[in-house]
mmCIF file of C-alpha atoms in Angstrom:
data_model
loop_
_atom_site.group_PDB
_atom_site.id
_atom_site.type_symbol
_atom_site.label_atom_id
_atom_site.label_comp_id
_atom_site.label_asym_id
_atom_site.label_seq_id
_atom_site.Cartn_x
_atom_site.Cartn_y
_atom_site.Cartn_z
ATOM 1 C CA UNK A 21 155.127 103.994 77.606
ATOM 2 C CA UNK A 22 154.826 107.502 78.609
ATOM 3 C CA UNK A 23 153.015 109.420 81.143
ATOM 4 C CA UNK A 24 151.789 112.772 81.164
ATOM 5 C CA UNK A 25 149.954 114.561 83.917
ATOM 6 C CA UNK A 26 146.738 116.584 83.689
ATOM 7 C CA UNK A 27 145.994 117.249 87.413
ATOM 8 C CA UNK A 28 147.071 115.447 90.056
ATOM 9 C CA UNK A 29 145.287 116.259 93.555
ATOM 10 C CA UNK A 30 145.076 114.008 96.666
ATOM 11 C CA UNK A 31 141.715 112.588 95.608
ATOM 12 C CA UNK A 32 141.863 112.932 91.520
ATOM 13 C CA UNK A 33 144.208 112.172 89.398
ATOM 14 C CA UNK A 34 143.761 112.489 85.007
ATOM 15 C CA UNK A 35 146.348 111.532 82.880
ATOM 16 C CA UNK A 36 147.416 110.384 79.234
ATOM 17 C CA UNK A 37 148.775 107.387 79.256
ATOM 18 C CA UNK A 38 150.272 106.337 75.778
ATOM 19 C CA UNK A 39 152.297 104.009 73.557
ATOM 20 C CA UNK A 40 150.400 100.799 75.971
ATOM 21 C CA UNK A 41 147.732 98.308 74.554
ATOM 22 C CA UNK A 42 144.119 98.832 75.249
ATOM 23 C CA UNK A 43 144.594 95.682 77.022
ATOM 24 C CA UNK A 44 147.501 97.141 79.199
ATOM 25 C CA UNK A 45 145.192 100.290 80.108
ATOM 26 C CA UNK A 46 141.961 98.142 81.199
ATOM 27 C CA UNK A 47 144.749 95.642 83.393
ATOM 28 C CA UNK A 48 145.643 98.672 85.484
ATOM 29 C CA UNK A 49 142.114 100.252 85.359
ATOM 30 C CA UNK A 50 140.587 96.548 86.246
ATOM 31 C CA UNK A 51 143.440 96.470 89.288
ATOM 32 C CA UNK A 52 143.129 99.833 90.469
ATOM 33 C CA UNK A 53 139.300 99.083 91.006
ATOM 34 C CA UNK A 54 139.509 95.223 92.359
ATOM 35 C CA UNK A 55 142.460 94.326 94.089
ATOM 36 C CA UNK A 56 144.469 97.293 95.798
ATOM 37 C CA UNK A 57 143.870 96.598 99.333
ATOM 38 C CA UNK A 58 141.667 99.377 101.663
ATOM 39 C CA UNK A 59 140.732 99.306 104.753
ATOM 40 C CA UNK A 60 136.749 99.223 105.710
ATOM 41 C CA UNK A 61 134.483 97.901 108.755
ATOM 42 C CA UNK A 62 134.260 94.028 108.311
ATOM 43 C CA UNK A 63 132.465 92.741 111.435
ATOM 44 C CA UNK A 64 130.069 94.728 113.554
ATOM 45 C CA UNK A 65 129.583 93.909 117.442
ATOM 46 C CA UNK A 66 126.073 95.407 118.599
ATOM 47 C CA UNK A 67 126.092 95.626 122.221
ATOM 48 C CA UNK A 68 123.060 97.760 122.448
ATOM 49 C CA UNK A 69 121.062 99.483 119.494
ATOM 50 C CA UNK A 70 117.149 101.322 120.101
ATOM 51 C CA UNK A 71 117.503 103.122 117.437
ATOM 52 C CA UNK A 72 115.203 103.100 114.781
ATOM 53 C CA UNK A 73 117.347 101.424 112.151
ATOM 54 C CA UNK A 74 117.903 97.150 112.140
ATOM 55 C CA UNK A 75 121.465 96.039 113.277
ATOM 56 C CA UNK A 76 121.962 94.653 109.994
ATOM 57 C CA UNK A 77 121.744 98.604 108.259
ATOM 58 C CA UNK A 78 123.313 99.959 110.695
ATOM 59 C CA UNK A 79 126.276 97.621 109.877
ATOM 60 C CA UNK A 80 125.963 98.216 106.216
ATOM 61 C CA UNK A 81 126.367 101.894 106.741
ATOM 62 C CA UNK A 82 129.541 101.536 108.831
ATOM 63 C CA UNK A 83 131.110 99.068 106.122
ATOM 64 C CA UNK A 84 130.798 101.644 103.401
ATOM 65 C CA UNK A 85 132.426 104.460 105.393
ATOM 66 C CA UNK A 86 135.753 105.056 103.703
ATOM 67 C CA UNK A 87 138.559 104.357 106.456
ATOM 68 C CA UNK A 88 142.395 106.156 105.994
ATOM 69 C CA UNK A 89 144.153 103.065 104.837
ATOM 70 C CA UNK A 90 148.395 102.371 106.078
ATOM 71 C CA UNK A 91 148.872 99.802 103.890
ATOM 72 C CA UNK A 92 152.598 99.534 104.836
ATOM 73 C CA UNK A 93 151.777 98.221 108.709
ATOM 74 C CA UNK A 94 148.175 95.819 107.858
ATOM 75 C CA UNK A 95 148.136 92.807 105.699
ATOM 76 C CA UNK A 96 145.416 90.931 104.279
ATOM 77 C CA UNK A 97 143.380 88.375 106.493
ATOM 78 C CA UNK A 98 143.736 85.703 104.143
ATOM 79 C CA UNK A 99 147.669 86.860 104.092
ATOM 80 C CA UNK A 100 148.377 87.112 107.900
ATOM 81 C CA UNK A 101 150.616 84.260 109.936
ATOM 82 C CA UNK A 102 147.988 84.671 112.784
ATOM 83 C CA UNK A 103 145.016 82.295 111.473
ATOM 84 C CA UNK A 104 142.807 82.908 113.351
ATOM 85 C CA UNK A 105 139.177 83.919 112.781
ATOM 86 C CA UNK A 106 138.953 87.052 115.093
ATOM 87 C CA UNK A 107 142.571 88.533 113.586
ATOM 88 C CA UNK A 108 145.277 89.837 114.892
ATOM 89 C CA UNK A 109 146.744 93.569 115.411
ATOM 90 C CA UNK A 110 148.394 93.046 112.303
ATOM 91 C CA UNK A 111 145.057 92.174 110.235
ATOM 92 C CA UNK A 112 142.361 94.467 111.582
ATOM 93 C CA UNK A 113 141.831 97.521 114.021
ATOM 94 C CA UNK A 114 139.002 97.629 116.852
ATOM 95 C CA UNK A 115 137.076 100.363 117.110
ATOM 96 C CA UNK A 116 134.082 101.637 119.442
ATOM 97 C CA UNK A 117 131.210 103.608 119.003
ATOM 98 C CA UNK A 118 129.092 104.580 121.889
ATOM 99 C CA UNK A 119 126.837 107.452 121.830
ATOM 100 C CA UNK A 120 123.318 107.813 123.315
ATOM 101 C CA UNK A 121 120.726 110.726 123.217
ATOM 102 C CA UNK A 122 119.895 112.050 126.419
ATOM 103 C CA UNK A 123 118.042 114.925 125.441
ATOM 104 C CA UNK A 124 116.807 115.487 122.096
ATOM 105 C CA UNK A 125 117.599 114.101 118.869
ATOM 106 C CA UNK A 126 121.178 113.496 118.154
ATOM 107 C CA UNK A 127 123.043 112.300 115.168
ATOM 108 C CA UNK A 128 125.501 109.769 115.145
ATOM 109 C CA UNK A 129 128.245 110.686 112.670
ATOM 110 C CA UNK A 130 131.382 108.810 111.586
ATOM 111 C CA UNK A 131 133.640 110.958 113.676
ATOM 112 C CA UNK A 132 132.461 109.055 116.597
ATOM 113 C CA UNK A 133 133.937 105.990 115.820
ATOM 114 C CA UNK A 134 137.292 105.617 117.503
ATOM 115 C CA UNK A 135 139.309 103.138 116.859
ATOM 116 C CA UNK A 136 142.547 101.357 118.937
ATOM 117 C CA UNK A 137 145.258 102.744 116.491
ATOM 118 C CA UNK A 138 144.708 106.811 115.581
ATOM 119 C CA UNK A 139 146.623 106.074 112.315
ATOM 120 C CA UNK A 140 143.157 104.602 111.072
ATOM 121 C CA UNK A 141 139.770 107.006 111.340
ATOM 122 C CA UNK A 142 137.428 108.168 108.750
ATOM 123 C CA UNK A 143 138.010 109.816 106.142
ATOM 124 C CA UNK A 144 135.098 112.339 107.063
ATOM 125 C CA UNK A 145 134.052 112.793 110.282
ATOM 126 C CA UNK A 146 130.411 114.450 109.177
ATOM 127 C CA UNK A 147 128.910 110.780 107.854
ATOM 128 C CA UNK A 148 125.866 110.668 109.404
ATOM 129 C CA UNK A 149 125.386 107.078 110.870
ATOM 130 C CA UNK A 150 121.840 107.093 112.385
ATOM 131 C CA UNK A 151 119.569 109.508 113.712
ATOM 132 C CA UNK A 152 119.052 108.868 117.821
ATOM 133 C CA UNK A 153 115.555 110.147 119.947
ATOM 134 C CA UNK A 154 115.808 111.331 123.376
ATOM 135 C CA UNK A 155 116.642 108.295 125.526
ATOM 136 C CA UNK A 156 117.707 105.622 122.237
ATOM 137 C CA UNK A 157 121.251 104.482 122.704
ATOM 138 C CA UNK A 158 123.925 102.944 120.097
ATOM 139 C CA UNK A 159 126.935 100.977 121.681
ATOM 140 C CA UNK A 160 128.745 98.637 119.411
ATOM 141 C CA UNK A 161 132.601 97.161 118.792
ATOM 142 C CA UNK A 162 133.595 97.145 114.933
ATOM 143 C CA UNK A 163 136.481 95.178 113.562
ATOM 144 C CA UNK A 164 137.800 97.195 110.472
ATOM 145 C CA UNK A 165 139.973 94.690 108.001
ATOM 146 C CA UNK A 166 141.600 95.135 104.710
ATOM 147 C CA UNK A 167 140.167 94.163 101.919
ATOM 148 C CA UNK A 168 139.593 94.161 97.814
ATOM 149 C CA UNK A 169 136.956 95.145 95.643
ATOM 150 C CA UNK A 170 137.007 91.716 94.276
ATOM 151 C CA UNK A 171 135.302 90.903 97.666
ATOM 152 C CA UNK A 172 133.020 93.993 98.331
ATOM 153 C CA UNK A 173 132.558 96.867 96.766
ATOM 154 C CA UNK A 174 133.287 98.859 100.276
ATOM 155 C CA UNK A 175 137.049 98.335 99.812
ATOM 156 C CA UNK A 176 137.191 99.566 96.273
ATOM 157 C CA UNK A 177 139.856 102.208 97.151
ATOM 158 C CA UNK A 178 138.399 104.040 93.415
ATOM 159 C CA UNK A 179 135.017 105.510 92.949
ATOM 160 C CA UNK A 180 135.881 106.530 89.324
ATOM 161 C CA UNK A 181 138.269 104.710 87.644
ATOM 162 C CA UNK A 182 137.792 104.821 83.841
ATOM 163 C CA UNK A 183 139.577 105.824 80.458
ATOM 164 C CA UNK A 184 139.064 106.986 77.452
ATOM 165 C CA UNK A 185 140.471 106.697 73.586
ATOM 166 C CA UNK A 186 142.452 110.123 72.844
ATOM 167 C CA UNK A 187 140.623 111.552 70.186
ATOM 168 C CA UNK A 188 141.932 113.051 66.692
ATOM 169 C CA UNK A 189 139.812 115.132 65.172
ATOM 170 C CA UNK A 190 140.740 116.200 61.174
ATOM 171 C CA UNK A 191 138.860 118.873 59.785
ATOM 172 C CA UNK A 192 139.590 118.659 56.099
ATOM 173 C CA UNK A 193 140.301 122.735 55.104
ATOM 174 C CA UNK A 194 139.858 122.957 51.278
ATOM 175 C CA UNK A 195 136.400 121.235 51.760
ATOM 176 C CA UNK A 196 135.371 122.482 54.859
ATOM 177 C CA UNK A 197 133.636 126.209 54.101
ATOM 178 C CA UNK A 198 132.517 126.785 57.970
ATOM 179 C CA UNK A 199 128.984 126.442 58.271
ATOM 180 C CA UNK A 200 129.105 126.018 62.350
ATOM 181 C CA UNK A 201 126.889 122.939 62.322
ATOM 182 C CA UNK A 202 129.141 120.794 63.414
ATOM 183 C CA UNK A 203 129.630 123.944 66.399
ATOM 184 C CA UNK A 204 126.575 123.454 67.457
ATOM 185 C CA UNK A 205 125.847 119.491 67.281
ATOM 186 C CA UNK A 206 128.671 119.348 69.510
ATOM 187 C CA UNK A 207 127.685 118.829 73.272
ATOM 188 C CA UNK A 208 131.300 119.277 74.323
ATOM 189 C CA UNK A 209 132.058 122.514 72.730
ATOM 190 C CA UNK A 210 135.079 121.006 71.152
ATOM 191 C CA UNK A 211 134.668 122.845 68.253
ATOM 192 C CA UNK A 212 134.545 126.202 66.979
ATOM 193 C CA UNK A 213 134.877 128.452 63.991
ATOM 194 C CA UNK A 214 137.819 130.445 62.903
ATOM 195 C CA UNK A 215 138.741 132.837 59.819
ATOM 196 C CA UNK A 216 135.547 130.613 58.154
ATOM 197 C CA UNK A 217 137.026 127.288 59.148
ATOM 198 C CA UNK A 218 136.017 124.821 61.872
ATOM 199 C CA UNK A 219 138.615 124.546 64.158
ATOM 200 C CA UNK A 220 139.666 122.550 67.588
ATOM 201 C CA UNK A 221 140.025 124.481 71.336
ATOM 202 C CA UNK A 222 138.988 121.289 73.319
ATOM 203 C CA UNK A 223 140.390 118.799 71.938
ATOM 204 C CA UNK A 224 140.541 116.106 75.120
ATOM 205 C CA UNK A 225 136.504 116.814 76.706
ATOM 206 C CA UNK A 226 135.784 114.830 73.306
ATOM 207 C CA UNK A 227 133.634 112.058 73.647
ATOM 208 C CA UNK A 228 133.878 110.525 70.116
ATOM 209 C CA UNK A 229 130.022 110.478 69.942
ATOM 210 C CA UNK A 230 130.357 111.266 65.780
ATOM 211 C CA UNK A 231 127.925 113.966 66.132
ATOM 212 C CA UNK A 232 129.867 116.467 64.061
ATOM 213 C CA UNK A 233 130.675 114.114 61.618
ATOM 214 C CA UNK A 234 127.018 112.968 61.123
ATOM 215 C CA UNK A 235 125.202 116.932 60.713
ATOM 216 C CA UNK A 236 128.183 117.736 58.367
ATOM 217 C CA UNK A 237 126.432 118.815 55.151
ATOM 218 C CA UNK A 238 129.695 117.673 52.847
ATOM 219 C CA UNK A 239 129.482 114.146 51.277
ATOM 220 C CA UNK A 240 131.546 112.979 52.444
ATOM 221 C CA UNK A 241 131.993 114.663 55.652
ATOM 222 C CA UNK A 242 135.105 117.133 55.963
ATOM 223 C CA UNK A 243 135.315 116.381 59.516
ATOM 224 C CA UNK A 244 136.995 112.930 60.736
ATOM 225 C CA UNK A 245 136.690 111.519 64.341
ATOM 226 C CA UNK A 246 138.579 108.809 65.372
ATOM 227 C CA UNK A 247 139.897 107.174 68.513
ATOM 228 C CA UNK A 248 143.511 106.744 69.103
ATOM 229 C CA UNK A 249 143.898 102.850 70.823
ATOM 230 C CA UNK A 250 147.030 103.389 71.508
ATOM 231 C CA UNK A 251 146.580 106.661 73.802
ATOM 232 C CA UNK A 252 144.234 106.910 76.435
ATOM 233 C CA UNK A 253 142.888 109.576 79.080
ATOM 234 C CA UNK A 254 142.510 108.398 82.708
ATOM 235 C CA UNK A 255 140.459 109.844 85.426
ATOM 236 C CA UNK A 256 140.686 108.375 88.529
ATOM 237 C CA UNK A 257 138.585 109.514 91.728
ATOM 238 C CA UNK A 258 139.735 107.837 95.264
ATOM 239 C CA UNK A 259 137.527 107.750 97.755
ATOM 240 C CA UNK A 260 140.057 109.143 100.311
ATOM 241 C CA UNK A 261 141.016 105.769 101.810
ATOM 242 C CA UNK A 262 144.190 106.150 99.732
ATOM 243 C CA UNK A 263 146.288 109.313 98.081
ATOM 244 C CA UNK A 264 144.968 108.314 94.185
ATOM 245 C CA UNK A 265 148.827 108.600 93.354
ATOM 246 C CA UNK A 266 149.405 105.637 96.080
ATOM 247 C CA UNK A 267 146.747 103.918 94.694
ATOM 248 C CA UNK A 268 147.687 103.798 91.225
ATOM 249 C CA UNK A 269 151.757 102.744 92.366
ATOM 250 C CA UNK A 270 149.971 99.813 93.832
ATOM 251 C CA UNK A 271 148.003 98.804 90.994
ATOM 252 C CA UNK A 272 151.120 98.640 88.513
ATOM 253 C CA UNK A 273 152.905 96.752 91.682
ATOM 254 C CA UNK A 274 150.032 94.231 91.820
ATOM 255 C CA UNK A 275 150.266 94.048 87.804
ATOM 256 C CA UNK A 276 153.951 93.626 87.603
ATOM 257 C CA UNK A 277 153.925 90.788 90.316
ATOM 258 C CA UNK A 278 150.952 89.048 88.364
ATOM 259 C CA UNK A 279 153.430 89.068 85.025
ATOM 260 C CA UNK A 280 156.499 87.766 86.947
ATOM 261 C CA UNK A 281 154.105 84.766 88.409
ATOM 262 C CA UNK A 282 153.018 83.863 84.972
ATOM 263 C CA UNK A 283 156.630 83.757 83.465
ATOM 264 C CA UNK A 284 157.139 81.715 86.703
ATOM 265 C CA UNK A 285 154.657 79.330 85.596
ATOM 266 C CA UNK A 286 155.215 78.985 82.357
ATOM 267 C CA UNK A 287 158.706 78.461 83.009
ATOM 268 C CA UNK A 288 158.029 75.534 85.316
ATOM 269 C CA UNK A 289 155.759 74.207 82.225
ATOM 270 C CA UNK A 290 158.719 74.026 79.594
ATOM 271 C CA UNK B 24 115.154 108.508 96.401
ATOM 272 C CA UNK B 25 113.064 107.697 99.149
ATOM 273 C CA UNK B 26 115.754 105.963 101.848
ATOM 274 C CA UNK B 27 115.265 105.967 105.296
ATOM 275 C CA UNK B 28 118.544 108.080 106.135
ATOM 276 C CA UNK B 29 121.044 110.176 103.668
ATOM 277 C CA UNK B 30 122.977 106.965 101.932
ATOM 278 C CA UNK B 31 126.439 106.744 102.539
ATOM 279 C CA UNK B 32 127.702 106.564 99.104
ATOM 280 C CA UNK B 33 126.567 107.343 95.366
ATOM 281 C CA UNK B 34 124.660 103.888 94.263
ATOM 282 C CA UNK B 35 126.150 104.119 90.819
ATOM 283 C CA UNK B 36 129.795 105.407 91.372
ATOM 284 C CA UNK B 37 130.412 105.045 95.188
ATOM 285 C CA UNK B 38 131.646 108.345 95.789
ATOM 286 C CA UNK B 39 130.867 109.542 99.364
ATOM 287 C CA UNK B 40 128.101 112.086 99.544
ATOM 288 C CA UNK B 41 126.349 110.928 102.704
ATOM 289 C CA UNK B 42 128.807 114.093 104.495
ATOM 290 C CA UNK B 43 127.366 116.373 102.226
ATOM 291 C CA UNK B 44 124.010 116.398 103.145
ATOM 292 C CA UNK B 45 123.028 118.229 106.116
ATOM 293 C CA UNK B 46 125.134 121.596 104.423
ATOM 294 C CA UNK B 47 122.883 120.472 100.880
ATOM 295 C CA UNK B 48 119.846 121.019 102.900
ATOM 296 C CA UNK B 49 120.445 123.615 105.436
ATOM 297 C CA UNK B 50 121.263 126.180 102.384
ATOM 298 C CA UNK B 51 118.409 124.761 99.771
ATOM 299 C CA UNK B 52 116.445 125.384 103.076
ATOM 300 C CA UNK B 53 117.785 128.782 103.322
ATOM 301 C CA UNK B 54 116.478 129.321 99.641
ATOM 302 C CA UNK B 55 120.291 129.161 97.595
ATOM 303 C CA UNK B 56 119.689 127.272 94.151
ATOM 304 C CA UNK B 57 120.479 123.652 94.736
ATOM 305 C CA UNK B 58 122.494 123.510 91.587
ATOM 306 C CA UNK B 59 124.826 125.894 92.588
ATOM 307 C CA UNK B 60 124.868 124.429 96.375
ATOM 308 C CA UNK B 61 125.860 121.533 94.852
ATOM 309 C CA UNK B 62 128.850 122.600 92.717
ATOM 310 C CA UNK B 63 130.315 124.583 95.703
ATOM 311 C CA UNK B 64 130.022 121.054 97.308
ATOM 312 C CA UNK B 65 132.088 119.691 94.733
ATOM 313 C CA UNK B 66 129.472 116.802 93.914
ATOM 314 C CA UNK B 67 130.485 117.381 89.816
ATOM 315 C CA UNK B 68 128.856 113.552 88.205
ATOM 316 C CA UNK B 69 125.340 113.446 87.305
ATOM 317 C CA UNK B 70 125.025 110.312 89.592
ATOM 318 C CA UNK B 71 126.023 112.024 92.756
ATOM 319 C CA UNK B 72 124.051 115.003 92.639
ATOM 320 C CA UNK B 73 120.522 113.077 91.663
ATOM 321 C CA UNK B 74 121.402 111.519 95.342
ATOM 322 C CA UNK B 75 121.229 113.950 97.221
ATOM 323 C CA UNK B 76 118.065 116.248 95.162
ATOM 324 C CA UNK B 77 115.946 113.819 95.314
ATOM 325 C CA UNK B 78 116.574 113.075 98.764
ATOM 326 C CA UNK B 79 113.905 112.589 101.155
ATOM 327 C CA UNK B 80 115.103 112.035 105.104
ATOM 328 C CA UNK B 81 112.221 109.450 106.082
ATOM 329 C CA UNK B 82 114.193 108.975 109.317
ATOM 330 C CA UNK B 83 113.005 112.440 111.001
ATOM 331 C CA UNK B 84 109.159 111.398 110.353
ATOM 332 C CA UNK B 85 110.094 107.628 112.165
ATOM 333 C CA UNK B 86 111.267 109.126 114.603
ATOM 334 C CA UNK B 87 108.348 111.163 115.994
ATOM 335 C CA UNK B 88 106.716 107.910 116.626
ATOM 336 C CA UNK B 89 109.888 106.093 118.364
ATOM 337 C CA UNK B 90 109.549 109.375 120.675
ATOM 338 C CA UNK B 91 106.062 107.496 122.330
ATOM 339 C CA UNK B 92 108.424 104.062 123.599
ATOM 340 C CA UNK B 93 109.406 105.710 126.619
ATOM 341 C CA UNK B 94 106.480 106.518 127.816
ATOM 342 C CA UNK B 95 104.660 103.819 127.073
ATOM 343 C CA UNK B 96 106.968 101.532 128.941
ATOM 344 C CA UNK B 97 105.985 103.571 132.664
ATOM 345 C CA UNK B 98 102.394 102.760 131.914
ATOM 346 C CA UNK B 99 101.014 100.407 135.009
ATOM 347 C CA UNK B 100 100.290 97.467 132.671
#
């Protein structure tokens, strides 16, 4: 197994991951979306809300705001010692929002959510929550809990998380006499002719859609398209709850742990 | 999309775009090219940037008719 990196930012990460199963690459693809643990708003406390939106929206708007995640000091509810239904400080955060319009309309944004431990706070403060009229007052107590995206698609630390076959493109050069069709079929500009021949700049923005290989006059084609399943391109997006390089450690964690439980088992069996 | 308020996130891919929308407006406002508003923005997938063009922000028109409550409540009946 080998990894090679593309670009590697806080947020986005692309890489080629190779000499792995397809069925290797969709484990840590299906992982990385469903069960790496993030933090979001679980249980929402209205005290007092005139606004113009229901209770329940309101909630569903705070549960999707991205929260910055420290997975090394929360565990899971269902994982915690403490039990109990209302959690402890080691399986959720309490945080506050209180802000009322007193003259004119005001925005409530995500940055006025505070919260009990500073470690955990949006990951933008510009969100907008709810729009308030002169006089209309939101005051409610949020409980913020980790979670996966097994359970809700809130704590799905990913928004893209999704690979590709690495494509290998042949251009056959004695039959090949560089008519540019295939140029201009392509919507990725992979292509592109040289010294009368087709040739490949852009090799990895291919999307194997066959067009080339379908307007090519030659029968058969002199252009071949095929998908390598044994090397694949990853892009993953986070949605800021977690440093994507974090999230992706935690995924092949999670992954190695499932393995060692299922040699455990089968173990036991024989 | 006609939603009451900017959504949070993308429907499709759940990226957040719910910050980017009062800048998104202000300069398509101002007359700048949305397309090019949006790619400073950073909002790159298809899915994201039908979000916020086809935005409409119902909530301002609501709330010119919450505005009324107040007063009605220091009528004598």
């Amino acid at each position: 197994m080998e990894i090679k990196i593309l670009e590697l930012t806080e947020n986005k990460a692309k890489f080629i991951l190779s000499d792995v199963t397809p069925a290797f690459a969709n484990a840590l693809r299906r992982i990385a979306i469903s069960e790496v643990p993030s933090m979001a708003i679980d249980d929402v406390f209205v005290y007092e809300n005139t606004s113009v939106l229901t209770d329940e929206m309101i909630a569903h708007r705070l549960g999707l705001i991205p929260l910055k995640t420290d997975l090394d000091s929360y565990v899971l509810p269902e994982k915690c010692s403490c039990k109990s239904e209302m959690g402890c400080n080691r399986c959720r955060v309490i945080g506050s929002l209180n802000v009322e319009a007193e003259d004119g309309r005001k925005t409530v944004y995500s940055g006025d959510l505070k919260f009990e431990d500073p470690e955990v706070k949006p990951v933008t403060d510009k969100i907008p929550i709810v729009k308030l009229e002169a006089g209309q007052r939101l005051k409610l107590e949020v409980h913020a809990k980790l979670g996966t995206g097994k359970q809700h698609a809130k704590w799905q630390p990913v928004s893209t998380c999704a690979y590709k076959y690495m494509p290998t493109i042949e251009v056959n050069k004695r039959v090949c006499d560089g008519c540019g069709r295939c140029v201009e079929a392509c919507p990725k500009k992979v292509l592109n002719v040289e010294k009368e021949k087709v040739v490949v700049v852009d090799l990895l923005s291919c999307t194997l859609c066959m067009e080339c290989v379908k307007v090519c006059p030659k029968e058969p084609p002199a252009i071949k398209v095929k998908g390598d399943d044994k090397t694949f391109i990853f892009t993953v997006e986070s949605t800021g709850c977690l440093p994507v390089k974090r999230i992706l450690v935690e995924a092949a964690k999670i992954l190695k742990d499932k393995g060692e439980e299922l040699s455990r088992q089968i173990k036991e069996l024989g | 999309m006609v939603e009451f308020i900017i959504p949070v996130r993308c429907f499709t891919c759940g990226a957040v775009i719910g910050d980017k929308w009062e800048e998104f407006s202000r300069r398509v406002k101002a007359g700048e090219d949305p397309g090019k508003v949006l790619d400073e923005l950073g909002v790159k997938k298809y899915c994201c940037r039908r979000m916020l063009l086809s935005h409409v922000e119902v909530i301002d028109e609501i709330l010119e008719f919450s505005k009324f409550k107040g007063e009605i409540k220091k009528e004598p009946w």
